[in-house]
Amino acid sequence: VAAYTITERLFTTASVLTFLADQPDMARQVTVHLLTPRAASEREVLLSFYRAARHAAQVEHANVLAIYGISSAGKVHYCATEHVDGETLHELLRARQKITSDDAIRVCIDVAEGLRAAARSGFPGPLATFDSIVLTAAGRVKIRLPSFVRSGVKVLDEPELLRAVGVVLYAMLSGGRPATVEDAIVPGSPVAAALPPLRQMAMGTPQDIARVVTKLVGNDSDAAPYPSLAAGLAALRALLEVKEKLDARARKTTQRLRAVSAKRRRLRRILIVVAAGVLAGFIGLLAIQGMGARRMRRRFASLHEEARAIIEQATVRQVEFHRAPTPEGAREIVERYRRAAALYQKFIDEHHASVTARQAEIHRRQVEEFIPIFSEKARQRLAYVGVRRQLDALAEEVDADIESKLTSGEPIDVDHWNQRYADVLRPHNDNPIVRTSVSARLRALLRRSYEMRVQIDAQSVLRAYEAEHRPAHAYGRAQQAWDDLRKRYQDNPSQRDAALQLHQIGMAIVHRDADEEYCRRHRKAQALLEQPDGRRAARAIYEKIAREFGLQSIAQQARLELARLGDD
């Protein structure tokens, strides 16, 4: 393909074939993405492919895959990008590979830097999925930006970027649980707000790390999110600094202990002889106590495994509850957690004075602390089920209103619909799931109102063309009208792409009609030239084309024909 030699197929999707290739003139390996013939035949898909490449070319960052070029060879449209060896985050989580907390934080810092660079460069729409985050063999992070960008998609704001970074960190620390965590990285998805607390999915996670993850993901209404992506990055780096200080302190302590140990070894040699006799007397007693301690540990291990199985069952039921919430499902989950806490409490009551009982107390407290947290989340989720039906009905009214306004050419009353959505939200303002869903629908409504304004103006230009310009063959004035439409919205990011697309369609119609009219007149002029006295009439036809049409390319053709008549 062009200057690239295909060596190996990497993977295939419905629209793109991806290959490993050599670029001999640059002495490097690249990844080549080819549009399938079916995808290339669809104009919107083709425009989306080139639009994504143009945006990606503006992003220059060490954590983002570089794009080398996009072009076509014959009917084949392709894009060449940087190639790296490694595994995607999805593959790592699916293989259940262990990711330490400090490694996970380092990965998230690199992901955050890459996403921030892409957003600052103006790359619109979702920027990352678990399949697009690659961890290379050299320990670097590379983000593969999307291959397609639909028109009218906005650039992600900092709260959405913060949520995506938090979901990535949540997934690595929890081992990819629950199964819906991949859906939470989608911008505007209510899944992120409904994710269970991290310490429930990964027991033993330090409190400071869990707090940072909660503020990034925004799945706890009591924890205020970070005000900016820079603040989130600072919190992640602070976690690493604390970890490094603790490691350094541990190393110093180890060195100090080794020095003390060397001194004590000499004393120990002296005491060994004395202690041998005393030790023999205690061996019997220790053996008896050791047997009792081992039985206690085995008893706790069996109980702990049973409790963990119950908690795992509750976790699975939580995933099912989030998909189809019911009051019965919530009560069942709470009951499972209470059963697990009761098992720990039973062991504590039987062995209250043992060290193992203190471990059981820690586990019991963690389980009981989670019960009110889940109960509140379940209440919010159940409330959202009822609200969602109202929101869906309201969305149907909005769609009908937009269709009506497009027909009449009137602007949509955004304030009216904002008030309708606010009326739905008001009784549930303390419910973050409802707030998130309503906010997403309001953003979609605002975006559609912007696009509808462009469509109404485009319909006006098209009606003027059909009524005035086309009958008068004033194709130059029609072209100017479409150019004015494009310029009117070129400074508005939310309307620029829609205006550009409609401009291209309108210009295609104008040039098609102009070409057809020119061909009809040209055939008529050629027929006149075959008659003895038809030269003057043919000349008049070409002069009228050059004077009326107003398109440079067709006017040039008419002048060439006039020049040929003059030469004759």
Coordinates of C-alpha atoms in Angstrom, one line a residue:
V1 CA 0.0 0.0 0.0
A2 CA 1.7 3.1 -1.3
A3 CA 5.2 3.3 0.4
Y4 CA 4.3 0.6 3.0
T5 CA 4.9 -3.2 2.8
I6 CA 2.3 -5.2 4.7
T7 CA 3.9 -8.0 6.8
E8 CA 1.2 -9.2 9.3
R9 CA -2.4 -8.7 10.1
L10 CA -2.9 -7.4 13.7
F11 CA -6.7 -7.3 14.1
T12 CA -9.9 -6.6 12.2
T13 CA -13.1 -4.6 13.0
A14 CA -16.3 -4.0 10.9
S15 CA -14.8 -0.9 9.4
V16 CA -11.0 -1.1 9.7
L17 CA -8.3 -3.7 8.8
T18 CA -5.2 -3.1 10.9
F19 CA -1.7 -4.4 9.7
L20 CA 1.9 -4.3 10.8
A21 CA 4.0 -2.9 7.9
D22 CA 7.5 -1.8 7.0
Q23 CA 8.3 1.7 5.7
P24 CA 11.6 1.1 3.9
D25 CA 12.4 4.7 3.1
M26 CA 12.2 5.6 6.8
A27 CA 13.7 2.2 8.0
R28 CA 10.9 1.7 10.6
Q29 CA 7.9 -0.4 11.4
V30 CA 4.4 1.2 11.3
T31 CA 0.8 0.3 11.9
V32 CA -1.4 0.7 8.8
H33 CA -5.2 1.0 9.2
L34 CA -7.2 0.4 6.0
L35 CA -10.9 1.2 5.6
T36 CA -12.9 -1.7 4.4
P37 CA -14.5 -1.2 0.9
R38 CA -17.9 -1.1 2.5
A39 CA -16.9 1.6 5.0
A40 CA -15.1 3.6 2.4
S41 CA -18.3 3.7 0.3
E42 CA -20.2 5.5 3.0
R43 CA -19.5 9.2 2.9
E44 CA -20.0 10.0 6.6
V45 CA -17.7 7.1 7.6
L46 CA -15.0 8.3 5.2
L47 CA -15.3 11.9 6.4
S48 CA -15.2 10.6 10.0
F49 CA -12.0 8.6 9.2
Y50 CA -10.2 11.6 7.7
R51 CA -11.5 14.0 10.4
A52 CA -10.1 11.7 13.2
A53 CA -6.7 11.6 11.5
R54 CA -6.5 15.4 11.1
H55 CA -7.3 15.9 14.8
A56 CA -4.8 13.2 15.8
A57 CA -2.1 14.8 13.8
Q58 CA -2.4 17.9 16.0
V59 CA -1.6 15.9 19.2
E60 CA 2.1 15.6 20.0
H61 CA 2.8 13.8 23.3
A62 CA 5.0 10.9 24.4
N63 CA 2.0 9.0 25.8
V64 CA -0.1 9.2 22.5
L65 CA 0.6 7.1 19.4
A66 CA 1.9 9.4 16.7
I67 CA 0.2 9.6 13.3
Y68 CA 2.5 9.6 10.2
G69 CA 0.0 10.3 7.5
I70 CA -3.4 9.6 5.9
S71 CA -4.1 9.2 2.2
S72 CA -5.5 6.9 -0.5
A73 CA -4.0 4.6 -3.1
G74 CA -6.6 4.0 -5.8
K75 CA -9.8 3.1 -3.9
V76 CA -8.0 2.2 -0.8
H77 CA -8.0 4.7 2.1
Y78 CA -5.4 4.2 4.7
C79 CA -3.8 5.8 7.8
A80 CA -0.2 5.1 9.1
T81 CA 0.6 5.4 12.8
E82 CA 3.4 4.7 15.2
H83 CA 3.8 1.0 16.1
V84 CA 4.5 -0.2 19.6
D85 CA 4.7 -3.7 21.1
G86 CA 2.7 -4.3 24.3
E87 CA -0.6 -5.3 25.8
T88 CA -3.8 -3.3 26.1
L89 CA -5.3 -2.6 29.5
H90 CA -8.2 -4.8 28.5
E91 CA -5.9 -7.8 27.9
L92 CA -4.1 -7.3 31.2
L93 CA -7.3 -7.2 33.2
R94 CA -8.8 -10.2 31.3
A95 CA -5.6 -12.2 32.1
R96 CA -5.9 -11.2 35.8
Q97 CA -2.3 -10.0 35.7
K98 CA -1.2 -8.5 39.0
I99 CA -0.8 -4.7 38.9
T100 CA 0.7 -3.1 42.1
S101 CA -0.8 0.1 43.4
D102 CA 2.3 2.3 42.6
D103 CA 2.5 0.9 39.1
A104 CA -1.2 1.5 38.6
I105 CA -0.8 5.1 39.8
R106 CA 2.2 5.6 37.4
V107 CA 0.1 4.3 34.5
C108 CA -2.8 6.6 35.3
I109 CA -0.5 9.7 35.5
D110 CA 0.8 8.8 32.0
V111 CA -2.8 8.3 30.8
A112 CA -3.9 11.6 32.3
E113 CA -1.0 13.5 30.6
G114 CA -1.9 11.9 27.3
L115 CA -5.6 12.6 27.6
R116 CA -4.9 16.2 28.6
A117 CA -2.6 16.7 25.6
A118 CA -5.3 15.3 23.2
A119 CA -8.0 17.5 24.7
R120 CA -5.8 20.6 24.6
S121 CA -5.1 19.9 20.9
G122 CA -8.9 19.9 20.3
F123 CA -9.5 16.2 19.7
P124 CA -13.3 15.8 20.1
G125 CA -15.3 13.0 21.6
P126 CA -14.3 10.0 23.7
L127 CA -10.5 9.7 23.9
A128 CA -9.8 6.3 25.5
T129 CA -11.1 2.8 26.1
F130 CA -9.5 -0.1 27.9
D131 CA -8.6 -1.5 24.4
S132 CA -6.9 1.8 23.4
I133 CA -4.5 2.1 26.4
V134 CA -1.3 0.1 25.6
L135 CA 1.4 -0.8 28.1
T136 CA 4.5 -1.4 26.1
A137 CA 7.3 -3.9 26.8
A138 CA 9.5 -1.0 27.8
G139 CA 7.1 0.0 30.6
R140 CA 5.7 3.0 28.7
V141 CA 2.0 4.0 28.2
K142 CA 0.7 4.7 24.8
I143 CA -2.9 5.8 24.0
R144 CA -4.3 4.9 20.6
L145 CA -6.7 7.7 19.6
P146 CA -10.1 6.8 18.0
S147 CA -10.1 6.1 14.2
F148 CA -13.4 7.8 13.7
V149 CA -14.8 11.1 14.9
R150 CA -18.4 12.0 14.2
S151 CA -19.3 15.6 13.3
G152 CA -20.6 17.8 16.0
V153 CA -18.9 15.9 18.8
K154 CA -17.5 18.2 21.5
V155 CA -14.0 18.1 23.1
L156 CA -14.2 16.5 26.5
D157 CA -14.1 18.8 29.5
E158 CA -11.9 18.3 32.5
P159 CA -14.5 16.6 34.7
E160 CA -15.0 13.9 32.0
L161 CA -11.2 13.5 31.7
L162 CA -10.9 13.2 35.5
R163 CA -13.6 10.5 35.5
A164 CA -11.9 8.6 32.7
V165 CA -8.6 8.6 34.6
G166 CA -10.3 7.5 37.8
V167 CA -12.1 4.6 36.1
V168 CA -8.8 3.4 34.7
L169 CA -7.2 3.5 38.2
Y170 CA -10.3 1.9 39.7
A171 CA -10.1 -1.0 37.1
M172 CA -6.4 -1.7 37.7
L173 CA -6.7 -1.7 41.5
S174 CA -9.9 -3.8 41.5
G175 CA -8.7 -6.3 38.8
G176 CA -11.4 -5.2 36.4
R177 CA -14.3 -5.8 38.7
P178 CA -17.2 -5.3 38.5
A179 CA -17.8 -6.4 34.9
T180 CA -19.5 -3.1 34.1
V181 CA -16.3 -1.0 34.9
E182 CA -15.4 -0.8 31.2
D183 CA -18.8 0.9 30.5
A184 CA -18.0 3.6 33.1
I185 CA -15.2 5.1 31.0
V186 CA -17.7 6.3 28.3
P187 CA -18.3 10.0 28.7
G188 CA -21.7 10.8 30.2
S189 CA -22.3 7.2 31.3
P190 CA -24.2 6.8 34.6
V191 CA -22.2 3.6 35.3
A192 CA -19.3 5.5 36.8
A193 CA -21.5 7.1 39.5
A194 CA -22.9 3.7 40.4
L195 CA -19.6 1.9 40.8
P196 CA -19.2 0.2 44.2
P197 CA -16.6 1.7 46.6
L198 CA -13.1 0.6 45.7
R199 CA -12.4 -0.9 49.1
Q200 CA -15.3 -3.3 48.6
M201 CA -14.0 -4.5 45.3
A202 CA -10.3 -4.6 46.5
M203 CA -10.2 -5.2 50.3
G204 CA -7.0 -4.0 51.8
T205 CA -6.7 -0.9 49.5
P206 CA -5.1 1.9 51.6
Q207 CA -7.6 4.6 52.6
D208 CA -5.7 7.5 51.0
I209 CA -5.6 5.7 47.6
A210 CA -9.3 4.8 47.8
R211 CA -10.1 8.5 48.7
V212 CA -8.3 9.8 45.6
V213 CA -10.0 7.2 43.3
T214 CA -13.4 8.2 44.7
K215 CA -12.8 11.9 44.0
L216 CA -11.6 11.1 40.5
V217 CA -14.5 8.8 39.6
G218 CA -17.2 10.8 41.4
N219 CA -19.0 7.7 42.7
D220 CA -19.6 9.2 46.2
S221 CA -21.8 12.3 46.5
D222 CA -20.2 13.1 49.9
A223 CA -16.7 13.5 48.3
A224 CA -16.2 16.7 46.3
P225 CA -14.5 16.0 43.0
Y226 CA -11.2 17.6 42.1
P227 CA -11.7 21.1 40.6
S228 CA -9.3 20.4 37.6
L229 CA -7.3 17.8 35.9
A230 CA -4.1 19.4 37.3
A231 CA -5.4 19.0 40.8
G232 CA -6.1 15.3 40.1
L233 CA -2.6 14.8 38.7
A234 CA -1.1 16.5 41.8
A235 CA -3.0 14.1 44.0
L236 CA -1.8 11.1 42.1
R237 CA 1.8 12.3 42.2
A238 CA 1.4 13.0 46.0
L239 CA 0.4 9.3 46.5
L240 CA 3.7 8.2 44.7
E241 CA 5.8 10.6 46.8
V242 CA 4.3 9.2 50.0
K243 CA 5.0 5.7 48.8
E244 CA 8.6 6.5 47.9
K245 CA 9.2 8.2 51.3
L246 CA 7.8 5.1 53.0
D247 CA 10.1 2.9 51.0
A248 CA 13.1 5.1 51.7
R249 CA 12.2 5.0 55.4
A250 CA 11.9 1.3 55.3
R251 CA 15.4 1.0 53.7
K252 CA 16.9 3.1 56.4
T253 CA 15.2 1.1 59.1
T254 CA 16.5 -2.1 57.6
Q255 CA 20.0 -0.8 57.5
R256 CA 19.8 0.3 61.1
L257 CA 18.3 -3.1 62.1
R258 CA 21.2 -4.9 60.4
A259 CA 23.7 -2.9 62.4
V260 CA 21.9 -3.6 65.6
S261 CA 21.6 -7.3 64.6
A262 CA 25.3 -7.6 64.1
K263 CA 25.9 -6.4 67.7
R264 CA 23.3 -8.7 69.1
R265 CA 24.6 -11.8 67.3
R266 CA 27.6 -11.8 69.5
L267 CA 25.5 -11.5 72.7
R268 CA 23.1 -14.2 71.3
R269 CA 26.0 -16.7 71.1
I270 CA 26.6 -16.2 74.8
L271 CA 23.0 -16.5 75.7
I272 CA 22.3 -19.6 73.6
V273 CA 24.0 -21.9 76.0
V274 CA 22.1 -20.4 79.0
A275 CA 18.8 -20.4 77.1
A276 CA 19.1 -24.0 76.0
G277 CA 18.2 -25.3 79.4
V278 CA 15.4 -22.9 79.9
L279 CA 14.1 -23.6 76.5
A280 CA 13.9 -27.3 77.0
G281 CA 11.5 -26.7 79.9
F282 CA 9.1 -24.6 77.9
I283 CA 9.1 -26.9 74.8
G284 CA 6.3 -29.1 76.1
L285 CA 4.1 -26.1 77.1
L286 CA 4.7 -24.3 73.8
A287 CA 3.9 -27.5 71.8
I288 CA 0.5 -27.7 73.6
Q289 CA -0.2 -24.0 73.0
G290 CA 1.0 -24.3 69.4
M291 CA -1.5 -27.1 68.7
G292 CA -4.3 -24.9 70.0
A293 CA -3.1 -21.9 68.0
R294 CA -3.0 -23.9 64.8
R295 CA -6.5 -25.3 65.4
M296 CA -7.7 -21.7 65.9
R297 CA -6.0 -20.5 62.7
R298 CA -7.5 -23.3 60.7
R299 CA -10.9 -22.5 62.2
F300 CA -10.5 -18.8 61.2
A301 CA -9.3 -19.7 57.7
S302 CA -12.3 -21.9 57.1
L303 CA -14.7 -19.2 58.4
H304 CA -13.0 -16.5 56.5
E305 CA -13.2 -18.5 53.3
E306 CA -16.9 -19.0 53.9
A307 CA -17.5 -15.3 54.5
R308 CA -15.5 -14.3 51.4
A309 CA -17.7 -16.7 49.3
I310 CA -20.8 -15.0 50.6
I311 CA -19.3 -11.5 49.9
E312 CA -18.4 -12.7 46.4
Q313 CA -22.0 -13.8 45.8
A314 CA -23.2 -10.4 47.0
T315 CA -20.8 -8.7 44.6
V316 CA -22.2 -10.8 41.7
R317 CA -25.7 -9.9 42.8
Q318 CA -24.8 -6.2 42.9
V319 CA -23.8 -6.3 39.2
E320 CA -27.2 -7.9 38.4
F321 CA -28.9 -5.3 40.6
H322 CA -27.3 -2.4 38.7
R323 CA -28.6 -3.9 35.5
A324 CA -32.1 -4.6 36.8
P325 CA -32.7 -2.9 40.1
T326 CA -35.5 -4.3 42.4
P327 CA -36.2 -3.8 46.1
E328 CA -36.0 -7.6 46.6
G329 CA -32.6 -7.7 45.0
A330 CA -31.3 -4.9 47.3
R331 CA -32.7 -6.7 50.4
E332 CA -31.0 -10.0 49.3
I333 CA -27.6 -8.3 48.9
V334 CA -27.9 -6.6 52.3
E335 CA -28.8 -9.9 53.9
R336 CA -25.7 -11.6 52.4
Y337 CA -23.4 -9.0 53.9
R338 CA -25.1 -9.4 57.3
R339 CA -24.6 -13.1 57.1
A340 CA -20.8 -12.6 56.4
A341 CA -20.6 -10.1 59.3
A342 CA -22.4 -12.6 61.6
L343 CA -19.8 -15.3 60.8
Y344 CA -17.0 -13.0 61.9
Q345 CA -18.9 -12.0 65.0
K346 CA -19.4 -15.6 66.0
F347 CA -15.6 -16.3 65.8
I348 CA -15.0 -13.1 67.9
D349 CA -17.4 -14.3 70.6
E350 CA -15.7 -17.7 70.8
H351 CA -12.1 -16.5 70.8
H352 CA -12.3 -12.8 72.0
A353 CA -8.9 -12.8 73.7
S354 CA -6.9 -14.1 70.7
V355 CA -4.9 -12.2 68.1
T356 CA -6.9 -13.9 65.3
A357 CA -10.1 -12.4 66.8
R358 CA -8.7 -8.9 66.2
Q359 CA -8.3 -9.8 62.5
A360 CA -11.9 -11.1 62.5
E361 CA -13.0 -7.8 64.1
I362 CA -11.3 -5.8 61.3
H363 CA -13.1 -7.8 58.6
R364 CA -16.5 -7.6 60.4
R365 CA -16.2 -3.8 60.8
Q366 CA -15.4 -3.4 57.0
V367 CA -18.4 -5.5 56.1
E368 CA -20.8 -3.6 58.4
E369 CA -19.5 -0.2 57.3
F370 CA -20.3 -1.1 53.7
I371 CA -24.0 -2.1 54.4
P372 CA -25.3 1.5 54.9
I373 CA -23.2 2.7 51.9
F374 CA -24.8 0.1 49.6
S375 CA -28.3 0.7 51.0
E376 CA -28.0 4.4 50.1
K377 CA -26.7 3.6 46.6
A378 CA -29.5 1.1 46.1
R379 CA -32.1 3.7 47.2
Q380 CA -30.7 6.1 44.6
R381 CA -30.6 3.4 41.9
L382 CA -34.2 2.4 42.5
A383 CA -35.3 6.0 42.4
Y384 CA -33.5 6.4 39.1
V385 CA -35.5 3.5 37.6
G386 CA -38.7 5.4 38.0
V387 CA -37.2 8.7 36.8
R388 CA -35.8 7.1 33.7
R389 CA -39.3 6.4 32.4
Q390 CA -40.1 10.1 32.7
L391 CA -36.8 11.1 31.0
D392 CA -37.5 8.7 28.1
A393 CA -41.0 10.1 27.6
L394 CA -39.6 13.7 27.7
A395 CA -37.0 12.7 25.2
E396 CA -39.7 11.6 22.8
E397 CA -41.4 15.0 23.2
V398 CA -38.1 16.7 22.5
D399 CA -37.6 14.6 19.3
A400 CA -41.1 15.5 18.1
D401 CA -40.6 19.2 18.8
I402 CA -37.3 19.2 16.9
E403 CA -38.9 17.5 13.9
S404 CA -41.7 20.1 14.0
K405 CA -39.2 23.0 14.2
L406 CA -37.1 21.7 11.4
T407 CA -40.2 21.7 9.2
S408 CA -41.4 25.2 10.2
G409 CA -37.8 26.7 10.3
E410 CA -38.3 28.0 13.9
P411 CA -35.6 27.7 16.6
I412 CA -36.1 25.2 19.4
D413 CA -37.1 26.7 22.8
V414 CA -34.1 25.4 24.8
D415 CA -35.2 27.3 28.0
H416 CA -38.6 25.5 27.9
W417 CA -37.0 22.1 27.8
N418 CA -34.4 23.0 30.4
Q419 CA -37.3 23.8 32.7
R420 CA -39.1 20.6 31.9
Y421 CA -35.9 18.6 32.8
A422 CA -35.4 20.7 35.9
D423 CA -39.0 19.8 37.0
V424 CA -38.1 16.1 36.7
L425 CA -34.8 16.6 38.6
R426 CA -36.2 18.7 41.5
P427 CA -37.7 15.9 43.6
H428 CA -34.4 13.9 43.2
N429 CA -31.8 16.6 43.4
D430 CA -29.9 14.6 46.1
N431 CA -29.6 11.6 43.7
P432 CA -26.2 11.8 41.8
I433 CA -27.4 9.1 39.3
V434 CA -30.4 11.2 38.3
R435 CA -28.4 14.4 38.2
T436 CA -25.8 12.8 35.9
S437 CA -28.4 11.4 33.6
V438 CA -30.3 14.7 33.4
S439 CA -27.1 16.7 32.8
A440 CA -26.1 14.3 29.9
R441 CA -29.5 14.8 28.3
L442 CA -29.4 18.5 28.6
R443 CA -25.9 18.6 27.0
A444 CA -27.3 16.5 24.1
L445 CA -30.3 18.8 23.8
L446 CA -28.1 21.9 23.6
R447 CA -25.8 20.2 21.0
R448 CA -28.9 19.3 18.9
S449 CA -30.2 22.8 19.1
Y450 CA -26.9 24.1 17.7
E451 CA -27.0 21.6 14.8
M452 CA -30.7 22.3 14.1
R453 CA -29.9 26.0 13.7
V454 CA -27.4 25.1 11.0
Q455 CA -29.9 22.8 9.3
I456 CA -32.6 25.5 9.2
D457 CA -30.2 28.0 7.6
A458 CA -29.1 25.3 5.1
Q459 CA -32.7 24.6 4.1
S460 CA -33.2 28.3 3.6
V461 CA -30.1 28.4 1.2
L462 CA -31.4 25.4 -0.6
R463 CA -34.9 26.9 -1.1
A464 CA -33.4 30.1 -2.4
Y465 CA -31.3 28.0 -4.8
E466 CA -34.3 26.1 -6.1
A467 CA -36.5 29.2 -6.4
E468 CA -34.0 31.8 -7.8
H469 CA -30.5 30.7 -8.6
R470 CA -31.2 27.4 -10.4
P471 CA -33.9 28.8 -12.7
A472 CA -31.7 31.8 -13.6
H473 CA -28.6 29.5 -13.9
A474 CA -26.8 31.8 -11.4
Y475 CA -24.6 29.1 -10.0
G476 CA -22.0 31.5 -8.9
R477 CA -24.4 33.3 -6.6
A478 CA -25.5 29.9 -5.2
Q479 CA -21.9 29.0 -4.5
Q480 CA -21.5 32.3 -2.6
A481 CA -24.6 31.6 -0.5
W482 CA -23.2 28.2 0.6
D483 CA -19.8 29.9 1.3
D484 CA -21.5 32.5 3.5
L485 CA -23.2 29.7 5.4
R486 CA -19.9 27.9 6.1
K487 CA -18.2 31.2 7.2
R488 CA -21.1 32.1 9.5
Y489 CA -20.4 29.1 11.7
Q490 CA -16.6 28.5 11.2
D491 CA -15.8 30.1 14.6
N492 CA -18.3 28.0 16.6
P493 CA -16.8 24.5 17.4
S494 CA -20.2 23.0 18.1
Q495 CA -21.6 24.0 14.7
R496 CA -18.5 24.1 12.4
D497 CA -18.5 20.5 11.3
A498 CA -22.3 20.4 10.6
A499 CA -22.0 23.6 8.5
L500 CA -19.0 22.2 6.7
Q501 CA -20.7 19.0 5.8
L502 CA -23.9 20.8 4.6
H503 CA -21.7 23.2 2.6
Q504 CA -20.1 20.2 0.8
I505 CA -23.4 18.7 0.0
G506 CA -24.8 22.0 -1.3
M507 CA -21.8 22.6 -3.4
A508 CA -22.0 19.1 -4.9
I509 CA -25.6 19.8 -5.9
V510 CA -24.7 23.2 -7.5
H511 CA -21.8 21.8 -9.5
R512 CA -23.8 18.8 -10.6
D513 CA -26.6 21.0 -11.9
A514 CA -24.1 23.4 -13.5
D515 CA -22.3 20.5 -15.3
E516 CA -25.6 19.0 -16.5
E517 CA -26.8 22.4 -17.9
Y518 CA -23.4 23.1 -19.5
C519 CA -23.4 19.7 -21.2
R520 CA -26.9 20.3 -22.6
R521 CA -26.0 23.7 -24.0
H522 CA -22.6 22.4 -25.3
R523 CA -24.4 19.6 -27.3
K524 CA -26.8 22.2 -28.7
A525 CA -23.9 24.4 -29.8
Q526 CA -22.0 21.5 -31.4
A527 CA -25.2 20.6 -33.3
L528 CA -25.5 24.2 -34.6
L529 CA -21.9 24.2 -35.8
E530 CA -22.8 21.4 -38.2
Q531 CA -25.2 23.8 -40.0
P532 CA -23.8 26.3 -42.5
D533 CA -25.0 29.4 -40.7
G534 CA -24.9 28.1 -37.1
R535 CA -21.5 29.5 -36.0
R536 CA -22.9 32.8 -34.7
A537 CA -25.7 31.0 -32.7
A538 CA -23.1 28.6 -31.2
R539 CA -20.9 31.6 -30.2
A540 CA -23.9 33.2 -28.5
I541 CA -24.5 30.1 -26.5
Y542 CA -20.9 30.0 -25.1
E543 CA -20.9 33.7 -24.4
K544 CA -24.1 33.3 -22.4
I545 CA -22.6 30.5 -20.4
A546 CA -19.5 32.5 -19.5
R547 CA -21.6 35.5 -18.6
E548 CA -24.4 33.8 -16.5
F549 CA -23.1 30.7 -14.8
G550 CA -20.6 32.5 -12.5
L551 CA -18.4 29.3 -11.9
Q552 CA -14.8 29.8 -12.8
S553 CA -14.2 26.2 -14.1
I554 CA -17.2 26.2 -16.5
A555 CA -16.6 29.8 -17.6
Q556 CA -13.0 28.7 -18.5
Q557 CA -14.4 25.8 -20.6
A558 CA -16.8 28.2 -22.4
R559 CA -13.9 30.6 -23.2
L560 CA -11.9 27.7 -24.6
E561 CA -14.7 26.9 -27.0
L562 CA -15.0 30.5 -28.0
A563 CA -11.3 30.6 -28.7
R564 CA -11.6 27.5 -30.9
L565 CA -14.4 29.2 -32.9
G566 CA -12.2 32.3 -33.3
D567 CA -9.3 30.2 -34.5
D568 CA -11.5 28.5 -37.1

